[in-house]
mmCIF file of C-alpha atoms in Angstrom:
data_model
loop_
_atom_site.group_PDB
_atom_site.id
_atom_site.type_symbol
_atom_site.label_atom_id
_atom_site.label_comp_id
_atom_site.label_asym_id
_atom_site.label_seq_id
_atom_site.Cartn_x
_atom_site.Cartn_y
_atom_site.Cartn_z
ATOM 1 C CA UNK L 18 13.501 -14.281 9.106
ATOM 2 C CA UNK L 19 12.409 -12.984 5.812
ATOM 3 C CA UNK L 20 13.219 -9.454 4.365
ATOM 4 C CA UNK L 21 10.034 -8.087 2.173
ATOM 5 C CA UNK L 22 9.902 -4.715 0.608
ATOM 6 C CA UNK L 23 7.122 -2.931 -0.350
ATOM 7 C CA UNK L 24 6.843 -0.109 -3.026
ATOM 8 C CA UNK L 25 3.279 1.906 -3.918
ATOM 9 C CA UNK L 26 2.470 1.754 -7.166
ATOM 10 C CA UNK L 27 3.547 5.328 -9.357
ATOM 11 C CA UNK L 28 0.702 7.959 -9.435
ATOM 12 C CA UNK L 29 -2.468 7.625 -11.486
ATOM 13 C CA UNK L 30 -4.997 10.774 -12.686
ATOM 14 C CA UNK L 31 -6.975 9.890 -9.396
ATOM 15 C CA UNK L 32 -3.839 10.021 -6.928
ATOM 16 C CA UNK L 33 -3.249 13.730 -8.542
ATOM 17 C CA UNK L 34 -6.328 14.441 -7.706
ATOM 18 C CA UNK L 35 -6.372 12.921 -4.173
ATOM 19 C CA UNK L 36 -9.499 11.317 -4.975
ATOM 20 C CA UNK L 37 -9.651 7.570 -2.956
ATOM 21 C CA UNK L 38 -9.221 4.816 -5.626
ATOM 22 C CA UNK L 39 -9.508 1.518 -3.626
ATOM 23 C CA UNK L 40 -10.531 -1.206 -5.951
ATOM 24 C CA UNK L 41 -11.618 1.111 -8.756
ATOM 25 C CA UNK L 42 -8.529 -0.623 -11.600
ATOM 26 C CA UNK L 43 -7.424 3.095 -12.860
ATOM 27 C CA UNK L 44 -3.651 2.785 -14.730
ATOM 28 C CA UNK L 45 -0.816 4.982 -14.371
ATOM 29 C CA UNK L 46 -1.168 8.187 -15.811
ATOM 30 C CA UNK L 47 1.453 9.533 -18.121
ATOM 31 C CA UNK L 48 3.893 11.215 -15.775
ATOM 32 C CA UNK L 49 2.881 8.392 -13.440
ATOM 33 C CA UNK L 50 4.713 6.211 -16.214
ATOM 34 C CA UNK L 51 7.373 8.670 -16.779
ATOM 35 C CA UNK L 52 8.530 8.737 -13.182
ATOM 36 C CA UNK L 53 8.163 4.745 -12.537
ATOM 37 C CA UNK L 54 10.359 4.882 -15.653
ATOM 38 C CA UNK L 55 13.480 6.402 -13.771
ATOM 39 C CA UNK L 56 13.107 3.973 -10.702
ATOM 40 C CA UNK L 57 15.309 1.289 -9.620
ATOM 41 C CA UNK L 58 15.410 -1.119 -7.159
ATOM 42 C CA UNK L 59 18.371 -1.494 -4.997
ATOM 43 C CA UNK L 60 20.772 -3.915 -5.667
ATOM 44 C CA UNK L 61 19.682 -5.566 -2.091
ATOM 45 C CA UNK L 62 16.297 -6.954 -4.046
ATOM 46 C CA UNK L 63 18.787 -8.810 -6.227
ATOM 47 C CA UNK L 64 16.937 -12.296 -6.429
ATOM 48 C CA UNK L 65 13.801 -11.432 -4.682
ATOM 49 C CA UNK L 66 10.788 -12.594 -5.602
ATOM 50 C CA UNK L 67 8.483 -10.316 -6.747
ATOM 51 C CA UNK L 68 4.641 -10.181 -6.351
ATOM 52 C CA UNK L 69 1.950 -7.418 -6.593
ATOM 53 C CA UNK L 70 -1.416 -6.628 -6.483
ATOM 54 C CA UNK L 71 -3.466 -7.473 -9.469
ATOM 55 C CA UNK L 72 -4.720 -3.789 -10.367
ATOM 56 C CA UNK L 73 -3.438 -1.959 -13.718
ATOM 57 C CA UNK L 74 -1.716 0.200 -11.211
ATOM 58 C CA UNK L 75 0.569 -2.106 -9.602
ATOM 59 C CA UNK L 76 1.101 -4.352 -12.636
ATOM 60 C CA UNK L 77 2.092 -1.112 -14.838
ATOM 61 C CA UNK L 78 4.818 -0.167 -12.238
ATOM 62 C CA UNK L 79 5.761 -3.656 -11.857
ATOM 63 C CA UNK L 80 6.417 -4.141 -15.251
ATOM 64 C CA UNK L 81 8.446 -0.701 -15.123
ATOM 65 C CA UNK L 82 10.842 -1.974 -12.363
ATOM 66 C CA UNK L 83 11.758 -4.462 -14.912
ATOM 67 C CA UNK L 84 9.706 -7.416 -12.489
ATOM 68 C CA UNK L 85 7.776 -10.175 -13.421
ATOM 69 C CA UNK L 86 5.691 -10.646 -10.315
ATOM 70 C CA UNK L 87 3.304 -13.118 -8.693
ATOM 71 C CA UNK L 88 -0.091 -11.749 -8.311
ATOM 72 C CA UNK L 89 -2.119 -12.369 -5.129
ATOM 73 C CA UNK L 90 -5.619 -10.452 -4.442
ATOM 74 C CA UNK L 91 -4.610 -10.397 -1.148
ATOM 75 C CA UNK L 92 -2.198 -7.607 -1.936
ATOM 76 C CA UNK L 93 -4.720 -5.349 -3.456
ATOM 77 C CA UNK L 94 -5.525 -2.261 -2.186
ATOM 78 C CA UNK L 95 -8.773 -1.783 0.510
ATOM 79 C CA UNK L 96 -12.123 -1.412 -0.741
ATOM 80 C CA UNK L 97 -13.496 2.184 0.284
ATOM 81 C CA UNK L 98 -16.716 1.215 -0.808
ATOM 82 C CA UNK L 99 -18.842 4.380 -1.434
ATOM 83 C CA UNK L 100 -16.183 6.512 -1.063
ATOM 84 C CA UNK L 101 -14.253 5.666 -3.798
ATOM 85 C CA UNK L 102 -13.824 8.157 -6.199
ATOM 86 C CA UNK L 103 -14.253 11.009 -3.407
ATOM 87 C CA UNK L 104 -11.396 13.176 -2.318
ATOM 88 C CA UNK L 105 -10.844 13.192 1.720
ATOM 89 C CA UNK L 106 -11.700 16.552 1.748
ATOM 90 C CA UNK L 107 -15.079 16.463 0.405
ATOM 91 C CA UNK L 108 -16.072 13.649 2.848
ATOM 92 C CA UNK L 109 -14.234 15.829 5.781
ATOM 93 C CA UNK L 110 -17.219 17.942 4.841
ATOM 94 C CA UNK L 111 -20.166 15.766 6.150
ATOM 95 C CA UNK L 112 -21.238 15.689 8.891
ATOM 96 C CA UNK L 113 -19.955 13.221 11.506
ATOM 97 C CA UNK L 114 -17.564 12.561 9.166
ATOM 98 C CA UNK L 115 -14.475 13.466 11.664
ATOM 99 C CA UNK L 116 -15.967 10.939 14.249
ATOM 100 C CA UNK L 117 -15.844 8.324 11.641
ATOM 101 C CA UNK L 118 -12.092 8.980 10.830
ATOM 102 C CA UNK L 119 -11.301 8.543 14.773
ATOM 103 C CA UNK L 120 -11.715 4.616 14.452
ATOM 104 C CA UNK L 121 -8.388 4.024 13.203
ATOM 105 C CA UNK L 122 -8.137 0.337 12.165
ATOM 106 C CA UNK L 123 -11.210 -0.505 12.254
ATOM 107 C CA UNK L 124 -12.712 2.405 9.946
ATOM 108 C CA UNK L 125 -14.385 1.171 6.928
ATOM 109 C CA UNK L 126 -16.240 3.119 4.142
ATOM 110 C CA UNK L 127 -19.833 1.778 3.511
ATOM 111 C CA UNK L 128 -19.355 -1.558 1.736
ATOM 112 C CA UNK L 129 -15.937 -1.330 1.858
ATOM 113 C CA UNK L 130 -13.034 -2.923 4.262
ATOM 114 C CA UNK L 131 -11.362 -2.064 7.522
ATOM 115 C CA UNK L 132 -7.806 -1.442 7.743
ATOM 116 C CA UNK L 133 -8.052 -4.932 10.352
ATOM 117 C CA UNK L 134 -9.298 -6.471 7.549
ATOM 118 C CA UNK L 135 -6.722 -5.575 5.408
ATOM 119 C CA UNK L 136 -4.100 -6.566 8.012
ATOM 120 C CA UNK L 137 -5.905 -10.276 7.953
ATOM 121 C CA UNK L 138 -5.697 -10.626 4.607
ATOM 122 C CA UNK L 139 -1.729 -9.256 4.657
ATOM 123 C CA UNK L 140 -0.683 -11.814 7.828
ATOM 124 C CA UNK L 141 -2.083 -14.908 5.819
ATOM 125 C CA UNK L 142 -0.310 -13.912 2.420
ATOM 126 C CA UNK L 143 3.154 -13.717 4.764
ATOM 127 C CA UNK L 144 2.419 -16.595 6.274
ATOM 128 C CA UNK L 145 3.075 -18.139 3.267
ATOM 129 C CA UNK L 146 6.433 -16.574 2.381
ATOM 130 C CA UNK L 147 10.082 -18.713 1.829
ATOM 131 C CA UNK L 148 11.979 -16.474 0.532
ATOM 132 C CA UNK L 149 12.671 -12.655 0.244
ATOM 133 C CA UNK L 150 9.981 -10.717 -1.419
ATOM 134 C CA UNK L 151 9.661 -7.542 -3.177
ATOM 135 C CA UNK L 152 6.031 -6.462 -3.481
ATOM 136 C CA UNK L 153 4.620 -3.611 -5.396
ATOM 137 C CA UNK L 154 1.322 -2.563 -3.734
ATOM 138 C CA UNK L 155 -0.786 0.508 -2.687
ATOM 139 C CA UNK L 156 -0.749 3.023 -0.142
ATOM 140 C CA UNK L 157 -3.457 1.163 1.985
ATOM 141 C CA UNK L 158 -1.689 -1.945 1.985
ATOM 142 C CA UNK L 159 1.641 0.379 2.771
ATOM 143 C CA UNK L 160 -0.507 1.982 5.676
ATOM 144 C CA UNK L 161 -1.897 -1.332 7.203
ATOM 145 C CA UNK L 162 1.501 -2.883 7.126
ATOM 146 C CA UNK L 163 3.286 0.182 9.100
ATOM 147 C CA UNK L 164 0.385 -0.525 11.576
ATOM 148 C CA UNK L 165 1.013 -4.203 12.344
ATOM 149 C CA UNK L 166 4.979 -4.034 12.210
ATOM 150 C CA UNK L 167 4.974 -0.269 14.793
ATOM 151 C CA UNK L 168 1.309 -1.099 16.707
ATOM 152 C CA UNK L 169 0.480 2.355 15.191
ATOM 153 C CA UNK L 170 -2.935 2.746 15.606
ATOM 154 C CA UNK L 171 -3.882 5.143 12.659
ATOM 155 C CA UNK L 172 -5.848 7.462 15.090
ATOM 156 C CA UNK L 173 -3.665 9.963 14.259
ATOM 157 C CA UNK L 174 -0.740 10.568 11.615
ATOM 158 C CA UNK L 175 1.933 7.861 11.946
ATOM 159 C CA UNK L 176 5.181 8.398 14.002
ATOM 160 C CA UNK L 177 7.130 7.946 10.560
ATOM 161 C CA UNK L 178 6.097 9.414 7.079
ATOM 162 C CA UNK L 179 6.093 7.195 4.276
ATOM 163 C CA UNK L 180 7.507 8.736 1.013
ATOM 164 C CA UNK L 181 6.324 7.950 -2.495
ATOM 165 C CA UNK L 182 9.234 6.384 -5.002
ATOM 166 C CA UNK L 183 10.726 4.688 -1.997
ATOM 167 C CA UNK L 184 10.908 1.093 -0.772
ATOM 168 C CA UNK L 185 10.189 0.448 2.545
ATOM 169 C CA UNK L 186 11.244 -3.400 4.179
ATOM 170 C CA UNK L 187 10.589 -5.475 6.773
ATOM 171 C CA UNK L 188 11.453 -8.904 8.679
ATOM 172 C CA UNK L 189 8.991 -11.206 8.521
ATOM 173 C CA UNK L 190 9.660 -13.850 11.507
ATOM 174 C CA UNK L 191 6.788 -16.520 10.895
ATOM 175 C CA UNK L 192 4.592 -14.728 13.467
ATOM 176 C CA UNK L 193 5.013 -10.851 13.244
ATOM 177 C CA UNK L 194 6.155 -8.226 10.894
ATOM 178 C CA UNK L 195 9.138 -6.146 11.668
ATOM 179 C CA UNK L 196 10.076 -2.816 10.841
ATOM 180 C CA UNK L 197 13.363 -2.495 9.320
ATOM 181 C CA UNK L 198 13.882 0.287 7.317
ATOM 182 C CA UNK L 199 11.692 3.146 5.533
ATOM 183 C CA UNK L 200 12.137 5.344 2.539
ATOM 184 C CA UNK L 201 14.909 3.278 0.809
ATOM 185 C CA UNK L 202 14.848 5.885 -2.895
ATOM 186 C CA UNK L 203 14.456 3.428 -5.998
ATOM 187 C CA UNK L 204 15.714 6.947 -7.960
ATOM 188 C CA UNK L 205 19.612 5.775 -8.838
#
């Protein structure tokens, strides 16, 4: 059994916006640096090994938590395609749009990624895991890894809420993810 905790990256101009960043590499902004500035991990993480996603994003707050991570691609965020750069609420606005967002896992943005996909590329980056892990990630990743540890199938709003500035961990066992606790605060 191995603990990991995840953490979402701090906010970016985009995230204020609610605009859908996927793979587009956009940094911190400047009270996304401020705020990553006051976080702290909990003294659980002691001697965890860190890793992140390779984007600005996740290696800026990274570098704020005082980590010196691994980087993996497969931790990086999914790939909303076209929609990247759109807020939710403009594409709410096309039509059939609605239907689209009723696939849950397996909704995927022209050219970009499925949640399942996402999940694939998460269960063979545990598989590799020895030893505790602290990870510092995206919302997506965040999302898809809810999914496989609750069987939450994102067709509606998930049974927990997620909070930003928070760590959230789980058992890996070898074969399945875990849920063990949400919204750990990294604020001291």
């Amino acid at each position: 059994m191995i603990a990991v905790a995840f953490i979402r990256h701090a906010p970016t101009a985009w995230n204020a916006e609610h605009r859908l960043q996927g793979r587009t590499d956009m940094p911190l902004s400047e009270s996304g640096r401020a705020t990553a500035a006051t976080w702290r991990l909990p003294e659980a993480f002691a001697g965890y090994e860190a890793w992140a996603s390779p984007l600005t994003r996740t290696r800026e707050t990274a570098s704020l938590l005082g980590l010196r991570p691994k980087f993996d691609d497969r931790l990086i965020e999914t790939s909303w395609g076209e929609w990247e750069g759109h807020t939710l609420a403009r594409l709410r606005e096309r039509p059939g749009f609605l239907e689209v967002e009723k696939r849950g896992l397996d909704l995927a943005a022209p050219g970009g990624e499925s949640v399942r996909q996402v999940q694939v590329r998460l269960l063979d980056w545990l598989s590799g895991l020895t030893k505790p892990a602290v990870v510092v990630t995206h919302n997506g990743v965040l999302r898809a890894v809810y999914a496989l540890a609750t069987g939450w199938t994102m067709q509606d709003k998930p049974p927990e809420r997620m909070e930003a500035a928070m760590a959230h961990v789980y058992v890996w066992d070898g074969k399945r993810l875990i849920l063990d606790k949400l919204n750990l605060p990294l604020v001291p």
